[in-house]
């Protein structure tokens, strides 16, 4: 995994400027060889002609930046080449960089991985950098920025320090039983309970963090022909789902990504609920039920010109917003709070407003940063289990060991302790050039 790395850091394809990123011990020599000039001053942009060191052929004119380590993103010597964009230019430059002594093309996330290994930031901040690159809504950007700034790591390090301190007290009591410090476990009980409550609250918030990252799911359900696909299309203002007067048109669940008031939402159109007429429709309805069961919110449609069907009525719970559809054909039903017509557009703004309010209620900032990944949730769960085990045992030695397990669980989230086995999985999701 050693040596020097290069990668195209900007999006590939047609563009005004392409940015190449280089990192490693061979960077200074490479820049001198490419420019046939002395290195530019640290972090000062210099306009240079780039030439193939082997053939002296002119490659491009570029803005060259040299950022000596350790005060660089990765902690190693780094350089950036801002060249002209476009596929052919990129091909030519990439080929020359690949032939530079000591260089190879970086794997996805490899720059960030080196930065992490060089102590530039903790693992949660590294994950946040990937989230930032993927952020599509304002809520995702805000959450990623807070996490990249170290908000999560600070929280976990603080808890971990408190656990380590408790354990030190316990170890001292075990080591020096003659000292009159009372029952060490009784003295610890309060502090443990407080810690457990704080971490428990944070864990409860993990769904929010993961929903902001991945998108909150809203399933549209209803009888065949209730107008579900028409509603999905109206929301995204595109014709992505087939609409037809034939009952049982939609079979597969169809997903569309939306930005509702700055929050990420995945809207899911589903098969109409009824007694299926064939195996394919039955599978579609089973999928519809599964998606509705796992969705964060449900929009239940009842067409104004049809009776309320028992299948849809049975699926209504506190996640549901009940809506009368096709209100241009009839009146608001007594069960519904809202009425829409995708034909006339009536009620669409009110529905969007109601959904946005529910989404904001579920996803809005609560002050403290939430965990954002299943990995965090698992480690926090393990931490709490160990804290509980520690509080439950009458044996100080066992209690101390459980505290070690609890502290290690937190340490793994920020990458403070042995995490070699997780690194591949974590950095694999990054973009090339990050
Ligand atoms: N008058 C009127 N017709 C509508 C409205 N919304 C949908 N329709 C019509 O109702 C029929 C069914 O619409 P779809 O959107 O396909 O209904 P669906 O719920 O997806 O139906 P399935 O996929 O079969 O479960 C189509 O002919 C639509 O043009 C509306 O607001 N008013
Ligand atoms: Mg449909």
Short mmCIF file of C-alpha atoms and ligand atoms in Angstrom, two decimals:
data_model
loop_
_atom_site.label_atom_id
_atom_site.label_comp_id
_atom_site.label_asym_id
_atom_site.label_seq_id
_atom_site.Cartn_x
_atom_site.Cartn_y
_atom_site.Cartn_z
CA UNK A 1 0.00 0.00 0.00
CA UNK A 2 3.08 2.27 -0.01
CA UNK A 3 4.51 4.39 -2.78
CA UNK A 4 3.00 7.46 -4.36
CA UNK A 5 -0.54 7.89 -5.60
CA UNK A 6 -2.20 9.87 -8.34
CA UNK A 7 -5.87 10.22 -9.24
CA UNK A 8 -8.21 12.44 -11.15
CA UNK A 9 -10.03 14.27 -8.34
CA UNK A 10 -12.58 16.07 -10.50
CA UNK A 11 -15.44 14.30 -12.26
CA UNK A 12 -14.30 12.50 -15.42
CA UNK A 13 -15.57 13.58 -18.82
CA UNK A 14 -16.05 16.92 -20.47
CA UNK A 15 -15.28 19.94 -18.31
CA UNK A 16 -13.40 23.22 -18.22
CA UNK A 17 -10.75 22.11 -15.76
CA UNK A 18 -9.57 18.71 -14.49
CA UNK A 19 -7.80 18.42 -11.15
CA UNK A 20 -5.18 15.75 -10.59
CA UNK A 21 -4.09 14.91 -7.11
CA UNK A 22 -0.71 13.40 -6.24
CA UNK A 23 0.50 12.19 -2.84
CA UNK A 24 3.58 10.41 -1.53
CA UNK A 25 7.35 10.50 -1.25
CA UNK A 26 7.93 10.82 -5.03
CA UNK A 27 5.75 13.89 -5.57
CA UNK A 28 8.49 16.56 -5.51
CA UNK A 29 10.62 14.67 -8.03
CA UNK A 30 7.58 14.07 -10.23
CA UNK A 31 6.63 17.75 -10.36
CA UNK A 32 10.20 18.72 -11.25
CA UNK A 33 10.29 16.08 -13.97
CA UNK A 34 6.91 17.11 -15.40
CA UNK A 35 7.64 20.87 -15.39
CA UNK A 36 11.43 20.81 -15.93
CA UNK A 37 11.55 23.69 -13.48
CA UNK A 38 12.26 24.08 -9.75
CA UNK A 39 9.32 23.27 -7.44
CA UNK A 40 6.86 26.13 -6.94
CA UNK A 41 6.82 27.54 -3.39
CA UNK A 42 4.67 25.65 -0.88
CA UNK A 43 0.94 26.13 -1.55
CA UNK A 44 1.55 28.81 -4.20
CA UNK A 45 -0.12 28.27 -7.56
CA UNK A 46 2.29 28.43 -10.49
CA UNK A 47 1.47 28.30 -14.19
CA UNK A 48 3.67 25.67 -15.84
CA UNK A 49 3.95 23.70 -19.06
CA UNK A 50 3.66 19.97 -18.42
CA UNK A 51 5.80 17.67 -20.51
CA UNK A 52 6.11 13.92 -20.70
CA UNK A 53 9.42 13.34 -18.83
CA UNK A 54 10.31 10.51 -21.22
CA UNK A 55 9.67 12.12 -24.60
CA UNK A 56 9.57 15.82 -23.69
CA UNK A 57 6.27 16.00 -25.59
CA UNK A 58 4.06 18.88 -24.47
CA UNK A 59 1.04 17.60 -22.53
CA UNK A 60 -0.80 20.70 -21.37
CA UNK A 61 -0.47 24.01 -19.62
CA UNK A 62 -1.45 23.65 -15.99
CA UNK A 63 -1.71 25.38 -12.66
CA UNK A 64 0.64 23.49 -10.34
CA UNK A 65 0.40 23.44 -6.54
CA UNK A 66 2.89 21.76 -4.25
CA UNK A 67 1.85 21.09 -0.64
CA UNK A 68 4.71 19.64 1.38
CA UNK A 69 3.89 17.17 4.16
CA UNK A 70 3.10 16.92 6.96
CA UNK A 71 0.88 20.01 6.63
CA UNK A 72 -1.15 18.51 3.77
CA UNK A 73 -4.43 16.61 3.50
CA UNK A 74 -2.77 13.19 3.60
CA UNK A 75 0.19 14.25 5.74
CA UNK A 76 2.53 13.34 2.85
CA UNK A 77 3.96 15.58 0.13
CA UNK A 78 1.10 16.41 -2.18
CA UNK A 79 0.58 18.21 -5.45
CA UNK A 80 -2.38 19.29 -7.54
CA UNK A 81 -2.32 19.80 -11.28
CA UNK A 82 -5.18 21.89 -12.65
CA UNK A 83 -5.17 20.98 -16.32
CA UNK A 84 -7.59 21.54 -19.15
CA UNK A 85 -10.65 19.30 -18.93
CA UNK A 86 -11.82 16.75 -21.41
CA UNK A 87 -11.41 13.08 -21.96
CA UNK A 88 -8.41 13.05 -24.31
CA UNK A 89 -6.37 15.44 -22.18
CA UNK A 90 -7.13 13.32 -19.13
CA UNK A 91 -6.17 10.10 -20.94
CA UNK A 92 -2.82 11.56 -22.01
CA UNK A 93 -1.95 12.98 -18.60
CA UNK A 94 -3.14 9.87 -16.75
CA UNK A 95 -0.91 7.70 -18.92
CA UNK A 96 2.14 9.85 -18.19
CA UNK A 97 1.44 9.99 -14.44
CA UNK A 98 1.11 6.20 -14.34
CA UNK A 99 4.64 5.90 -15.76
CA UNK A 100 6.23 8.24 -13.20
CA UNK A 101 8.68 6.37 -10.93
CA UNK A 102 6.99 5.21 -7.71
CA UNK A 103 3.46 6.15 -8.82
CA UNK A 104 0.27 4.16 -9.26
CA UNK A 105 -3.37 5.16 -9.59
CA UNK A 106 -5.13 5.49 -6.21
CA UNK A 107 -7.92 3.18 -5.08
CA UNK A 108 -11.23 4.81 -4.05
CA UNK A 109 -10.78 6.59 -0.71
CA UNK A 110 -7.03 5.95 -0.60
CA UNK A 111 -6.05 9.60 -0.02
CA UNK A 112 -8.47 9.78 2.92
CA UNK A 113 -7.21 6.46 4.21
CA UNK A 114 -3.63 7.75 4.25
CA UNK A 115 -4.79 10.92 5.98
CA UNK A 116 -6.53 8.81 8.63
CA UNK A 117 -3.47 6.58 9.09
CA UNK A 118 -1.30 9.69 9.44
CA UNK A 119 -3.56 10.95 12.23
CA UNK A 120 -5.08 13.81 10.22
CA UNK A 121 -8.61 13.02 11.41
CA UNK A 122 -10.62 10.29 13.08
CA UNK A 123 -12.67 7.68 11.30
CA UNK A 124 -16.03 9.43 11.74
CA UNK A 125 -14.58 12.56 10.12
CA UNK A 126 -13.27 10.41 7.26
CA UNK A 127 -16.75 8.97 6.79
CA UNK A 128 -18.19 12.49 6.84
CA UNK A 129 -15.88 13.51 3.99
CA UNK A 130 -17.41 10.74 1.88
CA UNK A 131 -20.90 11.84 2.98
CA UNK A 132 -20.12 15.41 1.99
CA UNK A 133 -19.17 14.32 -1.52
CA UNK A 134 -22.47 12.38 -1.73
CA UNK A 135 -24.69 15.04 -0.08
CA UNK A 136 -27.63 16.03 -2.26
CA UNK A 137 -29.74 18.00 0.21
CA UNK A 138 -29.12 20.76 2.71
CA UNK A 139 -29.78 18.46 5.71
CA UNK A 140 -27.22 15.96 4.42
CA UNK A 141 -24.65 18.71 3.90
CA UNK A 142 -25.19 20.13 7.40
CA UNK A 143 -24.96 16.72 9.05
CA UNK A 144 -21.82 15.79 7.14
CA UNK A 145 -20.18 19.15 7.91
CA UNK A 146 -20.81 18.75 11.65
CA UNK A 147 -19.41 15.23 11.59
CA UNK A 148 -16.41 16.22 9.48
CA UNK A 149 -15.67 18.92 12.04
CA UNK A 150 -15.25 16.21 14.66
CA UNK A 151 -18.57 16.61 16.52
CA UNK A 152 -19.20 12.86 16.72
CA UNK A 153 -15.62 12.00 17.60
CA UNK A 154 -15.66 14.56 20.41
CA UNK A 155 -18.80 12.99 21.84
CA UNK A 156 -17.37 9.45 21.70
CA UNK A 157 -13.96 10.44 23.01
CA UNK A 158 -15.62 12.23 25.94
CA UNK A 159 -17.65 9.15 26.90
CA UNK A 160 -14.66 6.90 26.40
CA UNK A 161 -12.53 9.07 28.71
CA UNK A 162 -15.18 8.88 31.41
CA UNK A 163 -15.36 5.09 31.13
CA UNK A 164 -11.58 4.79 31.25
CA UNK A 165 -11.54 6.97 34.35
CA UNK A 166 -14.16 4.81 36.07
CA UNK A 167 -12.09 1.79 35.25
CA UNK A 168 -8.95 3.40 36.65
CA UNK A 169 -10.76 4.01 39.95
CA UNK A 170 -11.96 0.44 39.98
CA UNK A 171 -8.48 -0.91 39.21
CA UNK A 172 -7.06 1.18 42.04
CA UNK A 173 -9.64 -0.24 44.47
CA UNK A 174 -8.86 -3.80 43.32
CA UNK A 175 -5.13 -3.20 43.55
CA UNK A 176 -5.19 -1.55 46.97
CA UNK A 177 -8.09 -3.14 48.86
CA UNK A 178 -6.77 -1.83 52.20
CA UNK A 179 -7.26 1.82 51.30
CA UNK A 180 -10.52 2.98 52.78
CA UNK A 181 -12.41 4.04 49.68
CA UNK A 182 -15.61 2.11 50.44
CA UNK A 183 -17.34 -0.30 48.06
CA UNK A 184 -15.89 0.62 44.65
CA UNK A 185 -18.92 -0.66 42.76
CA UNK A 186 -21.41 1.35 44.82
CA UNK A 187 -19.35 4.48 44.27
CA UNK A 188 -19.46 3.88 40.52
CA UNK A 189 -23.17 3.15 40.14
CA UNK A 190 -24.35 6.74 39.67
CA UNK A 191 -21.72 7.68 37.14
CA UNK A 192 -22.45 4.51 35.17
CA UNK A 193 -26.20 5.18 35.12
CA UNK A 194 -25.67 8.73 33.84
CA UNK A 195 -23.33 7.56 31.11
CA UNK A 196 -25.69 4.81 30.06
CA UNK A 197 -28.59 7.25 29.82
CA UNK A 198 -26.57 9.69 27.68
CA UNK A 199 -25.36 7.00 25.29
CA UNK A 200 -28.87 5.47 25.20
CA UNK A 201 -30.40 8.81 24.14
CA UNK A 202 -27.78 9.20 21.46
CA UNK A 203 -28.44 5.68 20.17
CA UNK A 204 -32.18 6.38 19.95
CA UNK A 205 -31.24 9.21 17.62
CA UNK A 206 -29.36 6.90 15.25
CA UNK A 207 -32.35 6.36 12.98
CA UNK A 208 -32.43 10.09 12.36
CA UNK A 209 -28.76 10.25 11.42
CA UNK A 210 -29.05 7.30 9.06
CA UNK A 211 -32.27 8.67 7.54
CA UNK A 212 -30.65 12.02 6.82
CA UNK A 213 -27.78 10.18 5.18
CA UNK A 214 -29.80 7.64 3.19
CA UNK A 215 -33.13 9.43 2.71
CA UNK A 216 -36.42 9.04 4.57
CA UNK A 217 -38.79 6.61 2.87
CA UNK A 218 -42.41 7.45 2.06
CA UNK A 219 -44.58 4.70 0.53
CA UNK A 220 -47.69 5.58 -1.48
CA UNK A 221 -50.32 2.89 -0.99
CA UNK A 222 -53.93 2.37 -2.05
CA UNK A 223 -56.30 0.29 -4.15
CA UNK A 224 -55.59 -0.24 -7.86
CA UNK A 225 -56.37 2.92 -9.84
CA UNK A 226 -56.32 5.08 -6.69
CA UNK A 227 -53.86 7.33 -8.54
CA UNK A 228 -50.60 6.31 -6.80
CA UNK A 229 -48.41 6.36 -9.90
CA UNK A 230 -49.99 9.64 -11.03
CA UNK A 231 -49.10 11.11 -7.63
CA UNK A 232 -45.48 9.93 -7.85
CA UNK A 233 -45.17 11.45 -11.31
CA UNK A 234 -46.73 14.71 -10.10
CA UNK A 235 -44.26 14.91 -7.22
CA UNK A 236 -41.20 14.51 -9.41
CA UNK A 237 -42.75 16.31 -12.41
CA UNK A 238 -41.60 13.50 -14.64
CA UNK A 239 -43.29 10.56 -16.26
CA UNK A 240 -41.39 7.81 -14.44
CA UNK A 241 -44.23 5.42 -13.56
CA UNK A 242 -46.74 4.02 -16.03
CA UNK A 243 -50.25 5.42 -15.52
CA UNK A 244 -53.26 3.70 -17.02
CA UNK A 245 -56.97 3.18 -16.34
CA UNK A 246 -56.27 -0.55 -16.18
CA UNK A 247 -56.41 -1.71 -12.55
CA UNK A 248 -53.18 -3.37 -11.43
CA UNK A 249 -50.76 -1.42 -13.67
CA UNK A 250 -47.86 -1.06 -11.24
CA UNK A 251 -46.07 -4.25 -10.12
CA UNK A 252 -42.53 -3.30 -9.10
CA UNK A 253 -42.03 -0.71 -6.38
CA UNK A 254 -40.79 2.46 -8.13
CA UNK A 255 -38.51 4.83 -6.22
CA UNK A 256 -37.92 8.53 -6.78
CA UNK A 257 -35.52 10.76 -4.85
CA UNK A 258 -36.87 14.11 -3.72
CA UNK A 259 -35.68 17.12 -1.79
CA UNK A 260 -38.49 18.14 0.59
CA UNK A 261 -37.66 21.37 2.37
CA UNK A 262 -33.95 20.51 2.31
CA UNK A 263 -34.49 16.96 3.58
CA UNK A 264 -33.76 13.84 1.49
CA UNK A 265 -36.80 11.69 0.75
CA UNK A 266 -37.29 8.49 -1.22
CA UNK A 267 -40.87 8.34 -2.51
CA UNK A 268 -42.05 4.81 -3.36
CA UNK A 269 -44.93 4.00 -5.71
CA UNK A 270 -46.37 0.53 -5.07
CA UNK A 271 -48.75 -2.01 -6.58
CA UNK A 272 -52.45 -1.47 -5.86
CA UNK A 273 -53.69 -3.53 -2.92
CA UNK A 274 -56.38 -6.10 -3.71
CA UNK A 275 -56.80 -9.86 -4.09
CA UNK A 276 -54.30 -10.54 -6.86
CA UNK A 277 -55.34 -11.96 -10.24
CA UNK A 278 -52.09 -13.75 -10.97
CA UNK A 279 -48.69 -14.72 -9.60
CA UNK A 280 -46.93 -11.56 -10.84
CA UNK A 281 -49.50 -9.24 -9.33
CA UNK A 282 -49.41 -11.24 -6.09
CA UNK A 283 -45.63 -10.73 -5.92
CA UNK A 284 -46.12 -7.01 -6.61
CA UNK A 285 -48.66 -6.72 -3.79
CA UNK A 286 -46.37 -8.61 -1.39
CA UNK A 287 -43.60 -6.13 -2.25
CA UNK A 288 -46.00 -3.22 -1.77
CA UNK A 289 -46.90 -4.47 1.70
CA UNK A 290 -43.25 -4.99 2.64
CA UNK A 291 -42.26 -1.50 1.46
CA UNK A 292 -45.21 0.04 3.30
CA UNK A 293 -44.30 -1.87 6.46
CA UNK A 294 -40.70 -0.64 6.46
CA UNK A 295 -41.40 2.93 5.28
CA UNK A 296 -40.92 5.87 7.61
CA UNK A 297 -44.15 7.48 6.40
CA UNK A 298 -47.10 6.24 4.34
CA UNK A 299 -49.41 8.18 2.03
CA UNK A 300 -52.67 6.20 1.89
CA UNK A 301 -54.82 7.12 -1.10
CA UNK A 302 -58.59 6.64 -1.40
CA UNK A 303 -60.07 7.74 -4.72
CA UNK A 304 -63.00 10.14 -4.38
CA UNK A 305 -65.03 8.05 -6.86
CA UNK A 306 -64.47 4.67 -5.17
CA UNK A 307 -65.41 3.18 -1.80
CA UNK A 308 -62.74 2.83 0.91
CA UNK A 309 -61.13 -0.57 0.38
CA UNK A 310 -60.49 -2.84 3.36
CA UNK A 311 -56.90 -3.68 2.30
CA UNK A 312 -55.74 -0.07 2.45
CA UNK A 313 -57.79 0.71 5.57
CA UNK A 314 -56.02 -2.17 7.36
CA UNK A 315 -52.59 -0.65 6.64
CA UNK A 316 -53.28 2.72 8.26
CA UNK A 317 -51.32 3.46 11.42
CA UNK A 318 -49.67 6.52 12.95
CA UNK A 319 -47.16 6.76 10.08
CA UNK A 320 -49.99 7.32 7.58
CA UNK A 321 -51.23 10.51 5.99
CA UNK A 322 -54.68 9.69 4.62
CA UNK A 323 -55.47 11.49 1.37
CA UNK A 324 -58.48 11.59 -0.93
CA UNK A 325 -57.28 11.34 -4.54
CA UNK A 326 -59.07 12.32 -7.75
CA UNK A 327 -61.00 14.96 -5.81
CA UNK A 328 -62.03 16.46 -9.15
CA UNK A 329 -64.40 13.44 -9.36
CA UNK A 330 -65.98 13.73 -5.90
CA UNK A 331 -65.73 15.09 -2.38
CA UNK A 332 -63.27 14.75 0.49
CA UNK A 333 -63.69 11.41 2.24
CA UNK A 334 -64.41 11.46 5.99
CA UNK A 335 -61.17 9.55 6.81
CA UNK A 336 -58.91 11.91 4.89
CA UNK A 337 -57.28 15.11 6.07
CA UNK A 338 -56.26 16.23 2.61
CA UNK A 339 -57.63 15.96 -0.90
CA UNK A 340 -55.67 16.14 -4.14
CA UNK A 341 -56.19 15.90 -7.83
CA UNK A 342 -53.18 15.25 -10.03
CA UNK A 343 -55.41 16.16 -12.94
CA UNK A 344 -56.14 19.72 -11.81
CA UNK A 345 -53.27 20.16 -9.35
CA UNK A 346 -55.69 20.94 -6.53
CA UNK A 347 -54.31 20.12 -3.06
CA UNK A 348 -50.77 19.29 -4.20
CA UNK A 349 -49.18 22.22 -2.35
CA UNK A 350 -51.05 21.29 0.83
CA UNK A 351 -49.90 17.67 0.55
CA UNK A 352 -46.29 18.72 -0.05
CA UNK A 353 -46.57 21.04 2.96
CA UNK A 354 -47.99 18.30 5.19
CA UNK A 355 -45.31 15.81 4.14
CA UNK A 356 -42.52 18.35 4.58
CA UNK A 357 -43.75 19.09 8.10
CA UNK A 358 -43.77 15.38 9.01
CA UNK A 359 -40.32 14.87 7.47
CA UNK A 360 -38.89 17.90 9.24
CA UNK A 361 -40.33 16.64 12.50
CA UNK A 362 -38.52 13.32 12.06
CA UNK A 363 -35.23 14.67 10.74
CA UNK A 364 -34.71 18.15 12.21
CA UNK A 365 -31.52 18.88 14.15
CA UNK A 366 -31.79 18.16 17.84
CA UNK A 367 -28.58 19.98 18.74
CA UNK A 368 -26.32 16.99 19.37
CA UNK A 369 -24.98 15.18 16.28
CA UNK A 370 -26.60 11.77 15.64
CA UNK A 371 -24.82 8.54 14.69
CA UNK A 372 -24.98 8.21 10.91
CA UNK A 373 -24.09 4.61 10.15
CA UNK A 374 -25.15 1.11 11.14
CA UNK A 375 -21.52 0.60 12.19
CA UNK A 376 -21.91 3.36 14.79
CA UNK A 377 -25.21 1.94 16.01
CA UNK A 378 -23.75 -1.54 16.51
CA UNK A 379 -20.76 -0.25 18.45
CA UNK A 380 -22.98 1.91 20.66
CA UNK A 381 -25.26 -1.07 21.32
CA UNK A 382 -22.22 -3.14 22.33
CA UNK A 383 -21.00 -0.32 24.54
CA UNK A 384 -24.33 -0.09 26.36
CA UNK A 385 -24.50 -3.87 26.81
CA UNK A 386 -21.04 -3.83 28.40
CA UNK A 387 -21.96 -0.91 30.66
CA UNK A 388 -25.07 -2.81 31.79
CA UNK A 389 -23.03 -5.94 32.41
CA UNK A 390 -20.55 -3.89 34.39
CA UNK A 391 -23.31 -2.38 36.52
CA UNK A 392 -24.89 -5.80 37.11
CA UNK A 393 -21.91 -7.79 38.34
CA UNK A 394 -20.94 -7.94 42.03
CA UNK A 395 -17.32 -8.72 41.10
CA UNK A 396 -15.06 -5.66 40.71
CA UNK A 397 -12.67 -7.54 38.39
CA UNK A 398 -15.50 -8.45 36.03
CA UNK A 399 -16.92 -4.95 36.19
CA UNK A 400 -13.52 -3.55 35.20
CA UNK A 401 -13.27 -5.94 32.25
CA UNK A 402 -16.74 -4.93 31.02
CA UNK A 403 -15.70 -1.27 31.23
CA UNK A 404 -12.73 -2.10 29.02
CA UNK A 405 -15.08 -3.69 26.48
CA UNK A 406 -17.36 -0.62 26.64
CA UNK A 407 -14.48 1.82 26.10
CA UNK A 408 -13.10 -0.27 23.23
CA UNK A 409 -16.51 -0.29 21.52
CA UNK A 410 -16.48 3.52 21.50
CA UNK A 411 -12.81 3.61 20.52
CA UNK A 412 -13.53 1.55 17.43
CA UNK A 413 -16.09 4.07 16.11
CA UNK A 414 -13.56 6.89 15.89
CA UNK A 415 -10.78 4.46 14.94
CA UNK A 416 -8.81 4.99 18.14
CA UNK A 417 -8.07 1.28 18.53
CA UNK A 418 -7.40 -1.75 16.33
CA UNK A 419 -9.58 -1.22 13.32
CA UNK A 420 -7.37 -2.59 10.55
CA UNK A 421 -10.09 -5.15 9.72
CA UNK A 422 -12.71 -2.44 9.10
CA UNK A 423 -10.68 -0.05 6.97
CA UNK A 424 -11.27 -1.77 3.65
CA UNK A 425 -15.03 -1.79 4.18
CA UNK A 426 -15.13 1.85 5.22
CA UNK A 427 -12.94 3.40 2.55
CA UNK A 428 -14.31 1.25 -0.29
CA UNK A 429 -17.38 3.53 -0.50
CA UNK A 430 -15.30 6.63 -1.25
CA UNK A 431 -14.80 8.20 -4.69
CA UNK A 432 -11.56 7.89 -6.57
CA UNK A 433 -9.42 10.90 -5.78
CA UNK A 434 -10.74 11.28 -2.23
N1 LIG B 1 -59.91 12.40 -12.85
C1 LIG B 1 -58.73 12.03 -12.36
N2 LIG B 1 -58.14 10.90 -12.79
C2 LIG B 1 -56.95 10.53 -12.27
C3 LIG B 1 -56.31 11.30 -11.28
N3 LIG B 1 -55.15 10.68 -10.93
C4 LIG B 1 -55.08 9.58 -11.72
N4 LIG B 1 -56.15 9.49 -12.53
C5 LIG B 1 -56.43 8.44 -13.50
O1 LIG B 1 -56.70 7.22 -12.81
C6 LIG B 1 -56.16 6.09 -13.52
C7 LIG B 1 -55.23 5.29 -12.64
O2 LIG B 1 -54.13 6.10 -12.29
P1 LIG B 1 -52.77 5.48 -11.78
O3 LIG B 1 -51.91 6.59 -11.34
O4 LIG B 1 -52.24 4.53 -12.79
O5 LIG B 1 -53.29 4.65 -10.53
P2 LIG B 1 -52.49 3.62 -9.61
O6 LIG B 1 -52.99 3.79 -8.23
O7 LIG B 1 -51.03 3.77 -9.83
O8 LIG B 1 -52.99 2.23 -10.17
P3 LIG B 1 -52.28 0.79 -10.10
O9 LIG B 1 -50.85 0.92 -10.52
O10 LIG B 1 -53.07 -0.02 -11.05
O11 LIG B 1 -52.42 0.30 -8.70
C8 LIG B 1 -55.48 6.67 -14.75
O12 LIG B 1 -56.37 6.58 -15.84
C9 LIG B 1 -55.24 8.12 -14.38
O13 LIG B 1 -55.22 8.98 -15.51
C10 LIG B 1 -56.96 12.51 -10.83
O14 LIG B 1 -56.48 13.23 -9.94
N5 LIG B 1 -58.17 12.79 -11.39
MG1 LIG B 2 -49.61 2.49 -10.43
#
